[in-house]
């Protein structure tokens, strides 16, 4: 049958390319397949199917996992990079850490309460600095990397950190869920 022939050809090409066990081809229902161990997912599906796949990809894949789509994008989830390769459009997405919720940022003696909302790679929300509320600006999530700017004592202050094990760690600051 056609599927068996395609799998045989794919495995033959994988062997020629010397990829060993780094690549696996499977004939399975993508909505029922456990993707949690994948470090890269390549998809050639219609945008409508990509959009149906988004919740599963965001839930199962670790932050930082790469997703490459061919010809079709992910709707409102903006690609980190896109380019034309031999006349075909290719999109790169990086699974963002989900940091939605209330956090307490500590920088030396200073404590800042954060109420974050992450939507795909966009980060927004509010910060409470010395009893004053300030909007979070320029928020971005790239895999496990988090960045945002907030007014501290009247001047825009940029925070850049990395999310791991439930903590966001920056150069001279950390944030934990509150």
Short mmCIF file of N, CA, C and O in Angstrom, two decimals, residues 33-144:
data_model
loop_
_atom_site.label_atom_id
_atom_site.label_comp_id
_atom_site.label_asym_id
_atom_site.label_seq_id
_atom_site.Cartn_x
_atom_site.Cartn_y
_atom_site.Cartn_z
N UNK A 33 -0.99 10.95 19.12
CA UNK A 33 0.41 10.60 19.32
C UNK A 33 1.03 11.46 20.42
O UNK A 33 0.81 12.66 20.46
N UNK A 34 1.79 10.83 21.32
CA UNK A 34 2.50 11.56 22.38
C UNK A 34 3.72 12.22 21.76
O UNK A 34 4.63 11.56 21.29
N UNK A 35 3.73 13.55 21.79
CA UNK A 35 4.82 14.31 21.16
C UNK A 35 5.83 14.83 22.19
O UNK A 35 6.78 15.52 21.83
N UNK A 36 5.64 14.51 23.46
CA UNK A 36 6.40 15.16 24.55
C UNK A 36 7.91 14.97 24.47
O UNK A 36 8.66 15.78 25.00
N UNK A 37 8.39 13.93 23.80
CA UNK A 37 9.85 13.70 23.73
C UNK A 37 10.50 14.37 22.53
O UNK A 37 11.72 14.39 22.41
N UNK A 38 9.70 14.95 21.65
CA UNK A 38 10.25 15.55 20.43
C UNK A 38 11.05 16.81 20.74
O UNK A 38 10.68 17.60 21.60
N UNK A 39 12.16 17.01 20.04
CA UNK A 39 12.93 18.25 20.15
C UNK A 39 12.67 19.14 18.94
O UNK A 39 12.86 20.34 18.99
N UNK A 40 12.21 18.53 17.84
CA UNK A 40 11.83 19.25 16.63
C UNK A 40 10.64 18.54 16.02
O UNK A 40 10.62 17.31 15.97
N UNK A 41 9.65 19.30 15.58
CA UNK A 41 8.49 18.73 14.89
C UNK A 41 8.39 19.42 13.55
O UNK A 41 8.43 20.65 13.47
N UNK A 42 8.31 18.63 12.48
CA UNK A 42 8.17 19.17 11.14
C UNK A 42 6.78 18.81 10.65
O UNK A 42 6.37 17.65 10.75
N UNK A 43 6.03 19.81 10.15
CA UNK A 43 4.65 19.56 9.73
C UNK A 43 4.40 20.12 8.34
O UNK A 43 4.85 21.23 8.03
N UNK A 44 3.70 19.36 7.54
CA UNK A 44 3.25 19.84 6.24
C UNK A 44 1.74 19.61 6.22
O UNK A 44 1.25 18.63 5.67
N UNK A 45 1.04 20.49 6.92
CA UNK A 45 -0.40 20.38 7.08
C UNK A 45 -1.03 21.71 6.72
O UNK A 45 -0.40 22.76 6.81
N UNK A 46 -2.30 21.70 6.38
CA UNK A 46 -3.02 22.94 6.11
C UNK A 46 -3.05 23.82 7.35
O UNK A 46 -3.03 23.31 8.48
N UNK A 47 -3.14 25.13 7.17
CA UNK A 47 -3.20 26.06 8.30
C UNK A 47 -4.32 25.65 9.27
O UNK A 47 -4.13 25.68 10.48
N UNK A 48 -5.47 25.24 8.75
CA UNK A 48 -6.60 24.86 9.62
C UNK A 48 -6.23 23.68 10.53
O UNK A 48 -6.63 23.65 11.70
N UNK A 49 -5.45 22.73 10.04
CA UNK A 49 -5.02 21.59 10.86
C UNK A 49 -3.93 22.05 11.84
O UNK A 49 -3.93 21.67 13.01
N UNK A 50 -3.00 22.91 11.36
CA UNK A 50 -1.98 23.46 12.26
C UNK A 50 -2.64 24.14 13.45
O UNK A 50 -2.21 23.97 14.60
N UNK A 51 -3.69 24.93 13.19
CA UNK A 51 -4.39 25.64 14.26
C UNK A 51 -5.06 24.65 15.21
O UNK A 51 -5.02 24.85 16.43
N UNK A 52 -5.62 23.57 14.67
CA UNK A 52 -6.22 22.54 15.54
C UNK A 52 -5.14 21.85 16.37
O UNK A 52 -5.41 21.37 17.47
N UNK A 53 -3.91 21.79 15.85
CA UNK A 53 -2.79 21.14 16.55
C UNK A 53 -2.18 22.02 17.64
O UNK A 53 -1.52 21.52 18.54
N UNK A 54 -2.36 23.35 17.55
CA UNK A 54 -1.70 24.29 18.47
C UNK A 54 -1.85 23.93 19.94
O UNK A 54 -0.84 23.86 20.65
N UNK A 55 -3.09 23.69 20.45
CA UNK A 55 -3.22 23.39 21.88
C UNK A 55 -2.40 22.16 22.30
O UNK A 55 -1.76 22.16 23.35
N UNK A 56 -2.40 21.13 21.46
CA UNK A 56 -1.64 19.91 21.77
C UNK A 56 -0.14 20.19 21.76
O UNK A 56 0.58 19.77 22.67
N UNK A 57 0.33 20.93 20.76
CA UNK A 57 1.75 21.25 20.66
C UNK A 57 2.20 22.07 21.88
O UNK A 57 3.24 21.79 22.48
N UNK A 58 1.40 23.09 22.23
CA UNK A 58 1.76 23.96 23.35
C UNK A 58 1.71 23.22 24.69
O UNK A 58 2.47 23.52 25.60
N UNK A 59 0.83 22.24 24.80
CA UNK A 59 0.67 21.51 26.06
C UNK A 59 1.75 20.42 26.21
O UNK A 59 2.31 20.25 27.28
N UNK A 60 2.03 19.70 25.12
CA UNK A 60 2.91 18.52 25.22
C UNK A 60 4.39 18.81 25.01
O UNK A 60 5.23 18.13 25.58
N UNK A 61 4.70 19.78 24.15
CA UNK A 61 6.11 20.02 23.83
C UNK A 61 6.76 20.92 24.88
O UNK A 61 6.14 21.85 25.38
N UNK A 62 8.01 20.63 25.19
CA UNK A 62 8.76 21.44 26.16
C UNK A 62 9.04 22.82 25.57
O UNK A 62 9.28 22.95 24.37
N UNK A 63 9.06 23.87 26.42
CA UNK A 63 9.45 25.19 25.92
C UNK A 63 10.82 25.11 25.25
O UNK A 63 11.72 24.44 25.75
N UNK A 64 10.95 25.76 24.09
CA UNK A 64 12.20 25.70 23.34
C UNK A 64 12.17 24.71 22.20
O UNK A 64 13.03 24.75 21.32
N UNK A 65 11.16 23.81 22.18
CA UNK A 65 11.04 22.85 21.09
C UNK A 65 10.75 23.60 19.79
O UNK A 65 9.96 24.53 19.75
N UNK A 66 11.43 23.19 18.72
CA UNK A 66 11.26 23.83 17.41
C UNK A 66 10.15 23.13 16.62
O UNK A 66 10.06 21.90 16.63
N UNK A 67 9.34 23.94 15.95
CA UNK A 67 8.32 23.42 15.05
C UNK A 67 8.56 24.11 13.71
O UNK A 67 8.64 25.33 13.64
N UNK A 68 8.69 23.31 12.67
CA UNK A 68 8.88 23.85 11.33
C UNK A 68 7.66 23.45 10.50
O UNK A 68 7.30 22.27 10.47
N UNK A 69 7.01 24.44 9.89
CA UNK A 69 5.89 24.13 9.01
C UNK A 69 6.26 24.52 7.59
O UNK A 69 7.00 25.47 7.36
N UNK A 70 5.72 23.76 6.67
CA UNK A 70 6.01 23.96 5.25
C UNK A 70 4.75 24.52 4.59
O UNK A 70 3.69 23.91 4.71
N UNK A 71 4.87 25.68 3.98
CA UNK A 71 3.81 26.31 3.18
C UNK A 71 2.66 26.91 4.00
O UNK A 71 2.06 27.88 3.57
N UNK A 72 2.35 26.34 5.16
CA UNK A 72 1.21 26.81 5.93
C UNK A 72 1.66 27.24 7.33
O UNK A 72 2.50 26.59 7.94
N UNK A 73 1.06 28.34 7.84
CA UNK A 73 1.50 28.87 9.14
C UNK A 73 0.61 28.40 10.28
O UNK A 73 -0.14 27.44 10.15
N UNK A 74 0.67 29.10 11.42
CA UNK A 74 -0.07 28.71 12.63
C UNK A 74 -1.10 29.76 13.05
O UNK A 74 -1.40 29.91 14.22
N UNK A 75 -1.60 30.54 12.09
CA UNK A 75 -2.61 31.54 12.43
C UNK A 75 -2.03 32.66 13.27
O UNK A 75 -1.00 33.23 12.91
N UNK A 76 -2.67 32.98 14.41
CA UNK A 76 -2.24 34.11 15.25
C UNK A 76 -0.88 33.90 15.91
O UNK A 76 -0.27 34.84 16.39
N UNK A 77 -0.43 32.64 16.00
CA UNK A 77 0.90 32.36 16.57
C UNK A 77 1.92 32.79 15.52
O UNK A 77 2.03 32.18 14.46
N UNK A 78 2.65 33.85 15.81
CA UNK A 78 3.60 34.42 14.84
C UNK A 78 4.89 33.58 14.80
O UNK A 78 5.42 33.21 15.84
N UNK A 79 5.38 33.36 13.60
CA UNK A 79 6.62 32.61 13.41
C UNK A 79 7.81 33.42 13.93
O UNK A 79 7.82 34.65 13.85
N UNK A 80 8.81 32.72 14.47
CA UNK A 80 10.06 33.37 14.89
C UNK A 80 10.86 33.76 13.65
O UNK A 80 11.61 34.71 13.65
N UNK A 81 10.70 32.94 12.61
CA UNK A 81 11.47 33.15 11.38
C UNK A 81 10.68 32.53 10.23
O UNK A 81 10.05 31.50 10.40
N UNK A 82 10.75 33.17 9.08
CA UNK A 82 10.17 32.55 7.89
C UNK A 82 11.04 32.89 6.69
O UNK A 82 11.68 33.94 6.67
N UNK A 83 11.12 31.96 5.78
CA UNK A 83 11.88 32.24 4.56
C UNK A 83 11.42 31.34 3.43
O UNK A 83 10.74 30.34 3.66
N UNK A 84 11.81 31.75 2.24
CA UNK A 84 11.47 30.98 1.05
C UNK A 84 12.66 30.07 0.73
O UNK A 84 13.80 30.53 0.67
N UNK A 85 12.38 28.78 0.60
CA UNK A 85 13.43 27.81 0.28
C UNK A 85 13.01 27.11 -1.01
O UNK A 85 11.98 26.43 -1.04
N UNK A 86 13.77 27.32 -2.06
CA UNK A 86 13.45 26.75 -3.37
C UNK A 86 12.00 27.03 -3.77
O UNK A 86 11.31 26.16 -4.29
N UNK A 87 11.54 28.24 -3.48
CA UNK A 87 10.20 28.63 -3.89
C UNK A 87 9.10 28.22 -2.92
O UNK A 87 7.93 28.49 -3.16
N UNK A 88 9.46 27.54 -1.84
CA UNK A 88 8.46 27.13 -0.84
C UNK A 88 8.64 27.95 0.43
O UNK A 88 9.77 28.18 0.87
N UNK A 89 7.53 28.39 1.04
CA UNK A 89 7.60 29.16 2.27
C UNK A 89 7.75 28.19 3.45
O UNK A 89 7.02 27.19 3.54
N UNK A 90 8.70 28.48 4.33
CA UNK A 90 8.95 27.64 5.51
C UNK A 90 8.91 28.54 6.74
O UNK A 90 9.44 29.66 6.71
N UNK A 91 8.25 28.06 7.80
CA UNK A 91 8.06 28.85 9.02
C UNK A 91 8.69 28.13 10.20
O UNK A 91 8.54 26.90 10.34
N UNK A 92 9.36 28.88 11.09
CA UNK A 92 9.93 28.31 12.31
C UNK A 92 9.17 28.89 13.51
O UNK A 92 9.05 30.10 13.65
N UNK A 93 8.68 28.01 14.35
CA UNK A 93 8.03 28.39 15.60
C UNK A 93 8.83 27.77 16.74
O UNK A 93 9.37 26.67 16.58
N UNK A 94 8.94 28.45 17.86
CA UNK A 94 9.61 27.90 19.04
C UNK A 94 8.59 27.89 20.17
O UNK A 94 7.99 28.93 20.48
N UNK A 95 8.34 26.71 20.73
CA UNK A 95 7.33 26.58 21.78
C UNK A 95 7.69 27.50 22.94
O UNK A 95 8.78 27.40 23.51
N UNK A 96 6.77 28.44 23.28
CA UNK A 96 7.06 29.38 24.36
C UNK A 96 6.71 28.80 25.73
O UNK A 96 5.77 28.01 25.86
N UNK A 97 7.46 29.23 26.74
CA UNK A 97 7.12 28.89 28.12
C UNK A 97 5.78 29.56 28.44
O UNK A 97 5.53 30.68 28.01
N UNK A 98 4.93 28.87 29.17
CA UNK A 98 3.67 29.48 29.60
C UNK A 98 3.90 30.10 30.97
O UNK A 98 4.06 29.41 31.96
N UNK A 99 3.95 31.43 31.01
CA UNK A 99 4.24 32.12 32.28
C UNK A 99 3.03 32.92 32.77
O UNK A 99 3.16 33.79 33.62
N UNK A 100 1.85 32.59 32.24
CA UNK A 100 0.63 33.27 32.69
C UNK A 100 0.44 33.04 34.18
O UNK A 100 0.60 31.92 34.66
N UNK A 101 0.13 34.12 34.90
CA UNK A 101 -0.15 34.00 36.33
C UNK A 101 0.50 35.10 37.13
O UNK A 101 1.07 36.05 36.59
N UNK A 102 0.39 34.96 38.44
CA UNK A 102 0.93 35.97 39.35
C UNK A 102 2.32 35.53 39.82
O UNK A 102 2.52 34.39 40.21
N UNK A 103 3.27 36.47 39.77
CA UNK A 103 4.67 36.22 40.10
C UNK A 103 5.15 37.28 41.07
O UNK A 103 4.63 38.39 41.10
N UNK A 104 6.19 36.93 41.84
CA UNK A 104 6.87 37.95 42.63
C UNK A 104 8.31 38.02 42.15
O UNK A 104 9.04 37.03 42.21
N UNK A 105 8.69 39.20 41.66
CA UNK A 105 10.04 39.43 41.17
C UNK A 105 10.85 40.04 42.30
O UNK A 105 10.39 40.97 42.96
N UNK A 106 12.02 39.47 42.56
CA UNK A 106 12.92 39.98 43.60
C UNK A 106 14.21 40.42 42.96
O UNK A 106 14.84 39.66 42.21
N UNK A 107 14.60 41.68 43.24
CA UNK A 107 15.86 42.21 42.75
C UNK A 107 16.50 42.93 43.94
O UNK A 107 16.10 44.03 44.28
N UNK A 108 17.44 42.25 44.58
CA UNK A 108 17.99 42.79 45.82
C UNK A 108 16.87 42.89 46.84
O UNK A 108 16.15 41.93 47.09
N UNK A 109 16.69 44.06 47.44
CA UNK A 109 15.62 44.28 48.43
C UNK A 109 14.28 44.55 47.76
O UNK A 109 13.24 44.46 48.40
N UNK A 110 14.32 44.94 46.49
CA UNK A 110 13.08 45.34 45.80
C UNK A 110 12.22 44.13 45.46
O UNK A 110 12.72 43.11 44.98
N UNK A 111 10.92 44.27 45.69
CA UNK A 111 9.96 43.23 45.31
C UNK A 111 8.94 43.88 44.36
O UNK A 111 8.44 44.96 44.64
N UNK A 112 8.69 43.21 43.23
CA UNK A 112 7.72 43.70 42.26
C UNK A 112 6.70 42.58 42.01
O UNK A 112 7.09 41.46 41.67
N UNK A 113 5.43 42.89 42.21
CA UNK A 113 4.37 41.91 41.92
C UNK A 113 4.04 41.98 40.44
O UNK A 113 3.83 43.06 39.89
N UNK A 114 4.03 40.83 39.78
CA UNK A 114 3.73 40.77 38.35
C UNK A 114 2.46 39.96 38.14
O UNK A 114 2.26 38.93 38.79
N UNK A 115 1.63 40.42 37.23
CA UNK A 115 0.46 39.65 36.79
C UNK A 115 0.64 39.48 35.29
O UNK A 115 0.38 40.42 34.52
N UNK A 116 1.14 38.32 34.88
CA UNK A 116 1.53 38.11 33.49
C UNK A 116 0.47 37.35 32.70
O UNK A 116 -0.21 36.48 33.23
N UNK A 117 0.38 37.70 31.43
CA UNK A 117 -0.50 36.98 30.51
C UNK A 117 0.34 36.66 29.27
O UNK A 117 0.84 37.57 28.61
N UNK A 118 0.52 35.37 29.03
CA UNK A 118 1.28 35.00 27.83
C UNK A 118 0.34 34.40 26.80
O UNK A 118 -0.50 33.57 27.12
N UNK A 119 0.47 34.90 25.58
CA UNK A 119 -0.31 34.36 24.47
C UNK A 119 0.67 34.08 23.34
O UNK A 119 1.19 35.01 22.73
N UNK A 120 0.94 32.80 23.12
CA UNK A 120 1.96 32.37 22.18
C UNK A 120 3.28 33.04 22.59
O UNK A 120 3.74 32.83 23.69
N UNK A 121 3.86 33.89 21.74
CA UNK A 121 5.16 34.50 22.06
C UNK A 121 5.01 35.90 22.64
O UNK A 121 6.00 36.55 22.95
N UNK A 122 3.77 36.37 22.78
CA UNK A 122 3.56 37.73 23.29
C UNK A 122 3.29 37.70 24.79
O UNK A 122 2.54 36.87 25.28
N UNK A 123 3.93 38.63 25.50
CA UNK A 123 3.80 38.71 26.94
C UNK A 123 3.27 40.08 27.31
O UNK A 123 3.81 41.10 26.86
N UNK A 124 2.21 40.11 28.10
CA UNK A 124 1.64 41.38 28.55
C UNK A 124 1.27 41.24 30.02
O UNK A 124 1.53 40.22 30.63
N UNK A 125 0.66 42.27 30.56
CA UNK A 125 0.23 42.22 31.95
C UNK A 125 0.56 43.50 32.68
O UNK A 125 0.82 44.54 32.06
N UNK A 126 0.54 43.40 34.01
CA UNK A 126 0.82 44.58 34.84
C UNK A 126 1.83 44.23 35.92
O UNK A 126 2.00 43.06 36.28
N UNK A 127 2.48 45.27 36.40
CA UNK A 127 3.43 45.13 37.50
C UNK A 127 3.00 46.10 38.58
O UNK A 127 2.47 47.17 38.29
N UNK A 128 3.20 45.73 39.83
CA UNK A 128 2.94 46.63 40.94
C UNK A 128 4.28 46.97 41.57
O UNK A 128 4.93 46.11 42.18
N UNK A 129 4.70 48.23 41.37
CA UNK A 129 6.00 48.70 41.85
C UNK A 129 5.75 49.75 42.92
O UNK A 129 5.16 50.80 42.62
N UNK A 130 6.16 49.49 44.15
CA UNK A 130 5.96 50.45 45.26
C UNK A 130 4.51 50.92 45.34
O UNK A 130 4.25 52.11 45.51
N UNK A 131 3.56 50.00 45.18
CA UNK A 131 2.15 50.36 45.28
C UNK A 131 1.57 51.02 44.04
O UNK A 131 0.39 51.33 44.01
N UNK A 132 2.39 51.22 43.01
CA UNK A 132 1.90 51.82 41.76
C UNK A 132 1.80 50.75 40.69
O UNK A 132 2.71 49.94 40.51
N UNK A 133 0.70 50.78 39.95
CA UNK A 133 0.50 49.82 38.87
C UNK A 133 1.14 50.35 37.58
O UNK A 133 1.04 51.54 37.28
N UNK A 134 1.82 49.49 36.87
CA UNK A 134 2.47 49.86 35.60
C UNK A 134 2.25 48.74 34.59
O UNK A 134 2.30 47.56 34.95
N UNK A 135 2.00 49.13 33.35
CA UNK A 135 1.82 48.13 32.29
C UNK A 135 3.16 47.52 31.91
O UNK A 135 4.19 48.21 31.89
N UNK A 136 3.12 46.25 31.58
CA UNK A 136 4.30 45.58 31.06
C UNK A 136 4.34 45.87 29.56
O UNK A 136 3.34 45.73 28.87
N UNK A 137 5.50 46.32 29.09
CA UNK A 137 5.65 46.69 27.67
C UNK A 137 6.74 45.83 27.03
O UNK A 137 7.65 45.37 27.71
N UNK A 138 6.64 45.70 25.71
CA UNK A 138 7.69 45.00 24.96
C UNK A 138 7.90 43.56 25.41
O UNK A 138 9.01 43.04 25.28
N UNK A 139 6.86 42.93 25.92
CA UNK A 139 6.99 41.55 26.42
C UNK A 139 7.10 40.54 25.30
O UNK A 139 6.33 40.57 24.34
N UNK A 140 8.07 39.64 25.41
CA UNK A 140 8.28 38.61 24.39
C UNK A 140 8.78 37.33 25.04
O UNK A 140 9.55 37.38 26.00
N UNK A 141 8.31 36.20 24.51
CA UNK A 141 8.76 34.89 24.99
C UNK A 141 9.33 34.15 23.79
O UNK A 141 8.63 33.95 22.79
N UNK A 142 10.59 33.76 23.86
CA UNK A 142 11.21 32.96 22.81
C UNK A 142 11.69 31.67 23.47
O UNK A 142 12.73 31.64 24.10
N UNK A 143 10.88 30.64 23.36
CA UNK A 143 11.20 29.38 24.04
C UNK A 143 11.20 29.59 25.54
O UNK A 143 10.15 29.87 26.14
N UNK A 144 12.37 29.52 26.17
CA UNK A 144 12.48 29.72 27.62
C UNK A 144 12.99 31.12 27.96
O UNK A 144 13.14 31.45 29.12
#
